mmCIF file of C-alpha atoms and ligand atoms in Angstrom:
data_model
loop_
_atom_site.group_PDB
_atom_site.id
_atom_site.type_symbol
_atom_site.label_atom_id
_atom_site.label_comp_id
_atom_site.label_asym_id
_atom_site.label_seq_id
_atom_site.Cartn_x
_atom_site.Cartn_y
_atom_site.Cartn_z
ATOM 1 C CA MET C 4 -23.166 -46.591 -4.040
ATOM 2 C CA GLN C 5 -26.383 -44.814 -4.929
ATOM 3 C CA ILE C 6 -26.117 -41.997 -7.487
ATOM 4 C CA HIS C 7 -28.599 -39.120 -7.201
ATOM 5 C CA PRO C 8 -28.922 -36.574 -9.997
ATOM 6 C CA THR C 9 -31.698 -34.666 -8.202
ATOM 7 C CA ILE C 10 -32.036 -32.853 -4.882
ATOM 8 C CA ALA C 11 -35.351 -34.592 -4.204
ATOM 9 C CA GLY C 12 -33.821 -38.025 -4.826
ATOM 10 C CA LEU C 13 -30.898 -37.404 -2.492
ATOM 11 C CA ARG C 14 -33.159 -35.977 0.229
ATOM 12 C CA ALA C 15 -35.482 -38.972 0.035
ATOM 13 C CA ALA C 16 -32.564 -41.395 0.263
ATOM 14 C CA LEU C 17 -31.087 -39.605 3.285
ATOM 15 C CA ALA C 18 -34.381 -39.001 5.078
ATOM 16 C CA ASP C 19 -34.433 -42.333 6.923
ATOM 17 C CA ALA C 20 -30.722 -42.552 7.636
ATOM 18 C CA ARG C 21 -30.572 -39.008 8.996
ATOM 19 C CA HIS C 22 -32.401 -39.822 12.247
ATOM 20 C CA GLN C 23 -30.051 -42.549 13.470
ATOM 21 C CA ALA C 24 -26.870 -41.854 11.574
ATOM 22 C CA ARG C 25 -24.224 -39.170 11.375
ATOM 23 C CA VAL C 26 -23.748 -37.924 7.818
ATOM 24 C CA ALA C 27 -20.353 -36.801 6.447
ATOM 25 C CA PHE C 28 -20.101 -34.859 3.209
ATOM 26 C CA VAL C 29 -17.215 -34.374 0.777
ATOM 27 C CA PRO C 30 -18.001 -31.919 -2.036
ATOM 28 C CA THR C 31 -15.858 -32.156 -5.178
ATOM 29 C CA MET C 32 -15.773 -31.020 -8.790
ATOM 30 C CA GLY C 33 -14.833 -34.521 -9.956
ATOM 31 C CA ASN C 34 -11.698 -35.673 -11.788
ATOM 32 C CA LEU C 35 -10.857 -37.375 -8.537
ATOM 33 C CA HIS C 36 -7.304 -38.105 -7.423
ATOM 34 C CA ASP C 37 -5.837 -39.779 -4.341
ATOM 35 C CA GLY C 38 -6.289 -36.582 -2.320
ATOM 36 C CA HIS C 39 -10.062 -36.743 -2.809
ATOM 37 C CA ILE C 40 -10.125 -40.456 -2.046
ATOM 38 C CA GLY C 41 -8.180 -39.826 1.178
ATOM 39 C CA LEU C 42 -10.931 -37.375 2.204
ATOM 40 C CA MET C 43 -13.627 -39.985 1.472
ATOM 41 C CA ARG C 44 -11.859 -42.529 3.683
ATOM 42 C CA LYS C 45 -11.361 -39.952 6.431
ATOM 43 C CA ALA C 46 -15.069 -39.098 6.174
ATOM 44 C CA ARG C 47 -15.875 -42.693 7.086
ATOM 45 C CA GLU C 48 -13.967 -42.231 10.387
ATOM 46 C CA HIS C 49 -16.372 -39.387 11.272
ATOM 47 C CA ALA C 50 -19.753 -40.733 10.222
ATOM 48 C CA ASP C 51 -21.955 -43.722 9.436
ATOM 49 C CA VAL C 52 -23.105 -42.384 6.083
ATOM 50 C CA VAL C 53 -20.686 -40.811 3.576
ATOM 51 C CA VAL C 54 -22.047 -38.526 0.851
ATOM 52 C CA ALA C 55 -19.874 -37.121 -1.950
ATOM 53 C CA SER C 56 -20.869 -34.665 -4.624
ATOM 54 C CA ILE C 57 -19.550 -33.985 -8.099
ATOM 55 C CA PHE C 58 -20.532 -30.659 -9.579
ATOM 56 C CA VAL C 59 -18.355 -28.363 -11.685
ATOM 57 C CA ASN C 60 -19.604 -25.060 -10.360
ATOM 58 C CA ARG C 61 -19.728 -22.384 -13.040
ATOM 59 C CA LEU C 62 -20.175 -19.657 -10.411
ATOM 60 C CA GLN C 63 -16.633 -20.010 -9.128
ATOM 61 C CA PHE C 64 -14.919 -19.736 -12.540
ATOM 62 C CA GLY C 65 -13.973 -16.398 -14.090
ATOM 63 C CA PRO C 66 -14.934 -15.636 -17.717
ATOM 64 C CA ASN C 67 -11.422 -16.495 -18.977
ATOM 65 C CA GLU C 68 -10.911 -19.548 -16.778
ATOM 66 C CA ASP C 69 -11.113 -23.250 -17.563
ATOM 67 C CA PHE C 70 -14.798 -24.026 -16.835
ATOM 68 C CA ASP C 71 -15.420 -25.495 -20.311
ATOM 69 C CA ASN C 72 -12.192 -27.493 -20.332
ATOM 70 C CA TYR C 73 -12.297 -28.585 -16.695
ATOM 71 C CA PRO C 74 -11.687 -32.369 -16.828
ATOM 72 C CA ARG C 75 -14.929 -34.342 -16.516
ATOM 73 C CA THR C 76 -14.300 -38.039 -15.807
ATOM 74 C CA PHE C 77 -17.617 -39.112 -14.310
ATOM 75 C CA LYS C 78 -17.414 -42.861 -14.998
ATOM 76 C CA ASP C 79 -13.942 -43.266 -13.511
ATOM 77 C CA ASP C 80 -14.890 -41.027 -10.570
ATOM 78 C CA CYS C 81 -17.914 -43.207 -9.765
ATOM 79 C CA ALA C 82 -15.755 -46.341 -9.764
ATOM 80 C CA ARG C 83 -13.234 -44.721 -7.399
ATOM 81 C CA LEU C 84 -15.941 -43.443 -5.040
ATOM 82 C CA ALA C 85 -17.674 -46.823 -4.895
ATOM 83 C CA ASP C 86 -14.320 -48.462 -4.210
ATOM 84 C CA ALA C 87 -13.669 -45.980 -1.381
ATOM 85 C CA GLY C 88 -16.937 -46.993 0.269
ATOM 86 C CA VAL C 89 -18.952 -43.843 -0.427
ATOM 87 C CA ASP C 90 -22.660 -44.490 0.181
ATOM 88 C CA HIS C 91 -24.302 -41.709 -1.841
ATOM 89 C CA LEU C 92 -23.106 -39.555 -4.725
ATOM 90 C CA PHE C 93 -24.979 -36.353 -5.457
ATOM 91 C CA ALA C 94 -24.280 -35.519 -9.106
ATOM 92 C CA PRO C 95 -26.645 -32.801 -10.301
ATOM 93 C CA ASP C 96 -26.489 -31.048 -13.648
ATOM 94 C CA GLU C 97 -26.542 -27.271 -13.928
ATOM 95 C CA LYS C 98 -30.319 -27.124 -14.381
ATOM 96 C CA GLU C 99 -30.789 -28.957 -11.092
ATOM 97 C CA MET C 100 -28.408 -26.719 -9.137
ATOM 98 C CA TYR C 101 -29.236 -23.454 -10.911
ATOM 99 C CA PRO C 102 -32.746 -23.806 -12.419
ATOM 100 C CA THR C 103 -32.868 -20.015 -12.508
ATOM 101 C CA PRO C 104 -29.881 -17.648 -12.423
ATOM 102 C CA GLN C 105 -28.466 -17.603 -8.903
ATOM 103 C CA ARG C 106 -29.264 -14.137 -7.503
ATOM 104 C CA TYR C 107 -28.455 -14.763 -3.832
ATOM 105 C CA HIS C 108 -24.830 -15.223 -2.894
ATOM 106 C CA VAL C 109 -22.522 -15.630 0.072
ATOM 107 C CA GLU C 110 -20.588 -12.368 0.429
ATOM 108 C CA ALA C 111 -17.722 -13.063 2.794
ATOM 109 C CA ASP C 112 -15.412 -10.449 4.247
ATOM 110 C CA PRO C 113 -13.349 -9.009 1.344
ATOM 111 C CA ALA C 114 -10.348 -9.187 3.691
ATOM 112 C CA HIS C 115 -10.741 -12.955 3.316
ATOM 113 C CA THR C 116 -11.941 -13.258 -0.284
ATOM 114 C CA ASP C 117 -10.074 -10.540 -2.188
ATOM 115 C CA ILE C 118 -6.550 -11.492 -1.125
ATOM 116 C CA LEU C 119 -4.139 -14.147 -2.451
ATOM 117 C CA ASP C 120 -6.125 -16.383 -4.843
ATOM 118 C CA GLY C 121 -9.116 -14.070 -4.673
ATOM 119 C CA ALA C 122 -6.988 -11.180 -5.960
ATOM 120 C CA ALA C 123 -6.031 -13.249 -9.005
ATOM 121 C CA ARG C 124 -9.516 -14.783 -9.390
ATOM 122 C CA PRO C 125 -12.155 -12.081 -8.699
ATOM 123 C CA GLY C 126 -15.487 -13.589 -7.625
ATOM 124 C CA HIS C 127 -14.035 -17.073 -7.189
ATOM 125 C CA PHE C 128 -14.657 -17.345 -3.441
ATOM 126 C CA ARG C 129 -18.132 -15.813 -3.686
ATOM 127 C CA GLY C 130 -19.115 -18.515 -6.194
ATOM 128 C CA MET C 131 -17.376 -21.221 -4.171
ATOM 129 C CA ALA C 132 -18.967 -20.258 -0.835
ATOM 130 C CA THR C 133 -22.390 -19.890 -2.471
ATOM 131 C CA VAL C 134 -22.368 -23.386 -3.935
ATOM 132 C CA VAL C 135 -20.974 -24.910 -0.743
ATOM 133 C CA LEU C 136 -23.722 -23.297 1.354
ATOM 134 C CA LYS C 137 -26.295 -24.570 -1.158
ATOM 135 C CA LEU C 138 -24.776 -28.077 -1.057
ATOM 136 C CA PHE C 139 -24.778 -27.956 2.750
ATOM 137 C CA ASN C 140 -28.484 -27.099 2.671
ATOM 138 C CA ILE C 141 -29.166 -29.964 0.284
ATOM 139 C CA VAL C 142 -27.127 -32.643 2.103
ATOM 140 C CA GLN C 143 -27.455 -31.306 5.674
ATOM 141 C CA PRO C 144 -24.376 -33.142 6.933
ATOM 142 C CA GLN C 145 -23.088 -33.113 10.499
ATOM 143 C CA VAL C 146 -19.500 -33.028 9.233
ATOM 144 C CA ALA C 147 -17.912 -31.822 5.987
ATOM 145 C CA LEU C 148 -14.375 -32.439 4.795
ATOM 146 C CA PHE C 149 -12.081 -30.213 2.727
ATOM 147 C CA GLY C 150 -8.420 -30.514 1.742
ATOM 148 C CA LYS C 151 -5.793 -28.159 3.107
ATOM 149 C CA LYS C 152 -4.401 -27.686 -0.381
ATOM 150 C CA ASP C 153 -7.128 -25.071 -0.913
ATOM 151 C CA TYR C 154 -6.166 -23.327 2.292
ATOM 152 C CA GLN C 155 -7.971 -20.054 1.632
ATOM 153 C CA GLN C 156 -11.136 -21.945 0.683
ATOM 154 C CA LEU C 157 -10.918 -23.873 3.955
ATOM 155 C CA MET C 158 -10.404 -20.678 5.995
ATOM 156 C CA ILE C 159 -13.408 -18.975 4.335
ATOM 157 C CA LEU C 160 -15.652 -22.008 4.850
ATOM 158 C CA ARG C 161 -14.649 -22.342 8.507
ATOM 159 C CA ASN C 162 -15.572 -18.676 9.009
ATOM 160 C CA MET C 163 -18.821 -19.048 7.043
ATOM 161 C CA VAL C 164 -19.906 -21.995 9.175
ATOM 162 C CA ARG C 165 -19.045 -20.189 12.411
ATOM 163 C CA GLU C 166 -20.546 -16.804 11.561
ATOM 164 C CA LEU C 167 -23.744 -18.246 10.067
ATOM 165 C CA ALA C 168 -24.050 -20.763 12.933
ATOM 166 C CA LEU C 169 -24.308 -23.762 10.617
ATOM 167 C CA PRO C 170 -24.457 -26.976 12.663
ATOM 168 C CA ILE C 171 -21.603 -28.558 10.699
ATOM 169 C CA GLU C 172 -18.149 -29.590 11.849
ATOM 170 C CA ILE C 173 -15.466 -28.775 9.283
ATOM 171 C CA VAL C 174 -12.648 -31.328 9.115
ATOM 172 C CA ALA C 175 -9.460 -30.615 7.173
ATOM 173 C CA GLY C 176 -7.486 -33.265 5.275
ATOM 174 C CA GLU C 177 -3.721 -32.974 4.795
ATOM 175 C CA THR C 178 -2.512 -32.299 1.251
ATOM 176 C CA THR C 179 -1.706 -35.464 -0.669
ATOM 177 C CA ARG C 180 1.552 -35.224 -2.636
ATOM 178 C CA ALA C 181 3.330 -37.129 -5.395
ATOM 179 C CA ASP C 182 6.697 -38.643 -4.398
ATOM 180 C CA ASP C 183 8.504 -35.549 -5.689
ATOM 181 C CA GLY C 184 6.413 -33.227 -3.487
ATOM 182 C CA LEU C 185 3.930 -31.909 -6.068
ATOM 183 C CA ALA C 186 0.522 -31.411 -4.455
ATOM 184 C CA LEU C 187 -2.084 -33.555 -6.217
ATOM 185 C CA SER C 188 -4.568 -31.452 -8.171
ATOM 186 C CA SER C 189 -7.048 -32.029 -10.962
ATOM 187 C CA ARG C 190 -5.212 -29.288 -12.885
ATOM 188 C CA ASN C 191 -1.882 -31.209 -12.855
ATOM 189 C CA GLY C 192 -3.260 -33.071 -15.872
ATOM 190 C CA TYR C 193 -2.831 -29.878 -17.927
ATOM 191 C CA LEU C 194 0.985 -29.983 -17.479
ATOM 192 C CA SER C 195 3.251 -31.123 -20.345
ATOM 193 C CA ALA C 196 5.928 -33.704 -19.475
ATOM 194 C CA ALA C 197 8.567 -30.954 -19.143
ATOM 195 C CA GLU C 198 6.274 -28.824 -16.972
ATOM 196 C CA ARG C 199 5.438 -31.820 -14.791
ATOM 197 C CA ALA C 200 9.167 -32.322 -14.166
ATOM 198 C CA GLU C 201 9.522 -28.632 -13.208
ATOM 199 C CA ALA C 202 6.318 -28.399 -11.141
ATOM 200 C CA PRO C 203 7.697 -29.651 -7.748
ATOM 201 C CA ARG C 204 9.850 -26.500 -7.563
ATOM 202 C CA LEU C 205 6.864 -24.619 -6.095
ATOM 203 C CA ASN C 206 6.728 -27.027 -3.160
ATOM 204 C CA ARG C 207 10.527 -26.917 -2.805
ATOM 205 C CA GLN C 208 10.408 -23.131 -2.425
ATOM 206 C CA LEU C 209 7.775 -23.423 0.306
ATOM 207 C CA VAL C 210 9.837 -26.086 2.087
ATOM 208 C CA TRP C 211 12.892 -23.790 1.847
ATOM 209 C CA ILE C 212 10.930 -20.920 3.417
ATOM 210 C CA ARG C 213 9.604 -23.137 6.182
ATOM 211 C CA GLU C 214 13.113 -24.371 6.986
ATOM 212 C CA ARG C 215 14.465 -20.823 7.103
ATOM 213 C CA ILE C 216 11.712 -19.641 9.455
ATOM 214 C CA VAL C 217 12.060 -22.682 11.706
ATOM 215 C CA GLY C 218 15.791 -21.945 11.699
ATOM 216 C CA GLY C 219 15.130 -18.441 13.062
ATOM 217 C CA GLU C 220 14.946 -16.246 9.931
ATOM 218 C CA ARG C 221 12.569 -13.326 10.542
ATOM 219 C CA ASP C 222 12.928 -11.261 7.358
ATOM 220 C CA PHE C 223 9.749 -12.636 5.761
ATOM 221 C CA LEU C 224 9.782 -10.201 2.844
ATOM 222 C CA ARG C 225 13.274 -11.293 1.845
ATOM 223 C CA LEU C 226 12.231 -14.963 1.881
ATOM 224 C CA GLU C 227 9.119 -14.249 -0.202
ATOM 225 C CA THR C 228 11.080 -12.141 -2.685
ATOM 226 C CA GLU C 229 13.838 -14.738 -3.098
ATOM 227 C CA ALA C 230 11.336 -17.553 -3.656
ATOM 228 C CA VAL C 231 9.454 -15.527 -6.278
ATOM 229 C CA ALA C 232 12.758 -14.725 -8.047
ATOM 230 C CA GLU C 233 13.785 -18.396 -8.019
ATOM 231 C CA LEU C 234 10.500 -19.451 -9.630
ATOM 232 C CA ALA C 235 10.660 -16.639 -12.202
ATOM 233 C CA ALA C 236 14.241 -17.659 -13.076
ATOM 234 C CA HIS C 237 12.886 -21.089 -14.023
ATOM 235 C CA GLY C 238 10.140 -19.818 -16.310
ATOM 236 C CA TRP C 239 7.257 -19.507 -13.816
ATOM 237 C CA HIS C 240 4.907 -16.519 -13.532
ATOM 238 C CA PRO C 241 4.372 -16.256 -9.791
ATOM 239 C CA ASP C 242 1.174 -14.620 -8.443
ATOM 240 C CA TYR C 243 2.394 -14.648 -4.875
ATOM 241 C CA ILE C 244 4.520 -16.385 -2.297
ATOM 242 C CA SER C 245 3.296 -15.157 1.046
ATOM 243 C CA ILE C 246 3.797 -15.932 4.728
ATOM 244 C CA ARG C 247 0.493 -15.458 6.551
ATOM 245 C CA ARG C 248 -1.297 -16.065 9.817
ATOM 246 C CA ARG C 249 -3.162 -19.358 9.568
ATOM 247 C CA SER C 250 -6.308 -18.068 11.268
ATOM 248 C CA ASP C 251 -7.289 -15.328 8.812
ATOM 249 C CA LEU C 252 -4.502 -15.315 6.195
ATOM 250 C CA GLN C 253 -3.523 -11.762 7.007
ATOM 251 C CA PRO C 254 0.165 -10.877 6.497
ATOM 252 C CA ALA C 255 2.332 -12.304 9.238
ATOM 253 C CA LYS C 256 4.536 -9.924 11.161
ATOM 254 C CA ALA C 257 7.695 -11.556 12.445
ATOM 255 C CA ALA C 258 7.301 -9.492 15.636
ATOM 256 C CA GLN C 259 3.981 -11.210 16.489
ATOM 257 C CA GLY C 260 5.835 -14.389 17.347
ATOM 258 C CA ASP C 261 2.846 -16.302 18.737
ATOM 259 C CA ASP C 262 0.834 -16.567 15.536
ATOM 260 C CA ALA C 263 0.670 -19.937 13.829
ATOM 261 C CA LEU C 264 1.889 -19.359 10.277
ATOM 262 C CA VAL C 265 1.377 -20.824 6.836
ATOM 263 C CA VAL C 266 3.310 -20.059 3.675
ATOM 264 C CA LEU C 267 1.208 -20.046 0.520
ATOM 265 C CA GLY C 268 2.194 -19.881 -3.116
ATOM 266 C CA ALA C 269 0.488 -19.606 -6.498
ATOM 267 C CA ALA C 270 2.252 -19.454 -9.841
ATOM 268 C CA LYS C 271 1.631 -20.194 -13.477
ATOM 269 C CA LEU C 272 3.743 -22.754 -15.270
ATOM 270 C CA GLY C 273 2.933 -22.464 -18.963
ATOM 271 C CA LYS C 274 -0.859 -22.213 -19.039
ATOM 272 C CA THR C 275 -1.382 -24.045 -15.740
ATOM 273 C CA ARG C 276 -1.863 -22.168 -12.475
ATOM 274 C CA LEU C 277 -0.628 -24.207 -9.519
ATOM 275 C CA ILE C 278 -1.194 -23.478 -5.825
ATOM 276 C CA ASP C 279 0.345 -24.980 -2.731
ATOM 277 C CA ASN C 280 0.962 -24.159 0.925
ATOM 278 C CA LEU C 281 2.751 -25.451 4.006
ATOM 279 C CA GLU C 282 1.936 -24.859 7.650
ATOM 280 C CA ILE C 283 4.972 -23.719 9.596
HETATM 281 O O1 PAF E 310 -12.579 -27.591 -3.848
HETATM 282 C C1 PAF E 310 -13.422 -27.826 -4.746
HETATM 283 O O2 PAF E 310 -13.364 -28.803 -5.485
HETATM 284 C C2 PAF E 310 -14.565 -26.837 -4.944
HETATM 285 O O3 PAF E 310 -14.146 -25.537 -4.687
HETATM 286 C C3 PAF E 310 -15.818 -27.174 -4.106
HETATM 287 C C4 PAF E 310 -15.528 -27.075 -2.628
HETATM 288 C C5 PAF E 310 -16.285 -28.576 -4.463
HETATM 289 C C6 PAF E 310 -16.945 -26.190 -4.436
HETATM 290 O O4 PAF E 310 -17.282 -26.225 -5.785
#
């Protein structure tokens, strides 16, 4: 695997390949787990050349969030990426990505960015979409892969690609889970042993909601309220549990029976904010 700290280096390395080969891209912030590695392997099914990136993007962290403490495990990540057959790793530092303060941003529809996670993390999706567009311009892939665990991120990026006519196919990877149902996340490492044992409850609440809806329950508000109360009763601080339309994450109305639905949840356990979702 070739490692490129600069944009020029990556572009030079891809210049020849680009003409004959299809390039797949998997952007990450490092601290890689099996979910990321699954995306790398899936990328190989879609392309001849697989490019990953590792860049902890300051723009998508709020002032009181964990940018400084975000786990950085570059050596281990490189070993895992090489083992997964990744061809090129783009690993810039902040000076390379933001040599001057970034003054141009992707402003998506606030109906997409200011809801759910965006309500709890103002500016997060603006910073995320901005860096992803910049990475797309640097790598110029034909296909890019993102995990469904960050469902709102995926929805925003699909819309960005469509509305800005970017010639990139977005492929979604299923969420990878531990045996007890907890969605794999770089932030799971923040959990104490007791919190780790409690953490699968978020997924269990989403499974419970999905089962109730599949079973014919149509009082969505009651399901959301009961799930929030169950989490709170076990020491969580829920941000939301919400049943939404998959396409645009607007609130689902039971009456509009044809919409494909997803139930999403975000809650804090101790200091760690966990998110998860399930398609219904
Ligand atoms: O999902 C992530 O790890 C990040 O949001 C991404 C897409 C790499 C952009 O920084």
